[in-house]
Amino acid sequence: MFVHVVNFWLKKGLSAEDIQKFEAGVSSLADVDTVDVFSVGKPAKTDRPVIDRSYDYCLLTTFEEEAGHDVYQTHPIHLKFIEDCASLWDKVLIYDSESI
């Protein structure tokens, strides 16, 4: 399994409309046909010293294999999300892993 985790830090002071635009855009990624598992959310309220809650949204997607992830990266839905929403975030941090 190939796991793709993306944390987003949105720009401060975005309007409710901008936040809705981001949420709709990131949610559209679930429609990419190579995605097996899709989840997007905000930091949980857990509070321990080892937890980083500084991000605004976390996207989790899994793929059967890396090839599915590669299709996702160039898929028109993914490219449209980046085109429409990249102006809304200050920082993106990505963690990719493969199951052992």
Phi, psi and omega in degrees: 000141177249125184248132182234113180244129181233122174257135182243134170249109181282158177295145178288146174080017178294148177285164176300325178296318178295320179294319176299320179299315179298311183299319177294318180295312181293325178293332180296339181296340177297339183277355176289125191293343179273354180284125177270313180235137180224132174209136173226138182198181178256164180304137175290164182276007177300147184217096175225156184303334184271358184264129175264113179248022186281344181279166179262323181218148176234127176254130176238123174229146173234153182226153179301321180206173183301328180301322177295322175296320180296321176297315179304316184299329182252007181292141180305325178295316179295316180295323178292319177303313180297314181300317185280333192240350183301332180289351184266348181244153176266328187209144173227134177232127187244138173236117174250138177214159175239136181298145179262000000 
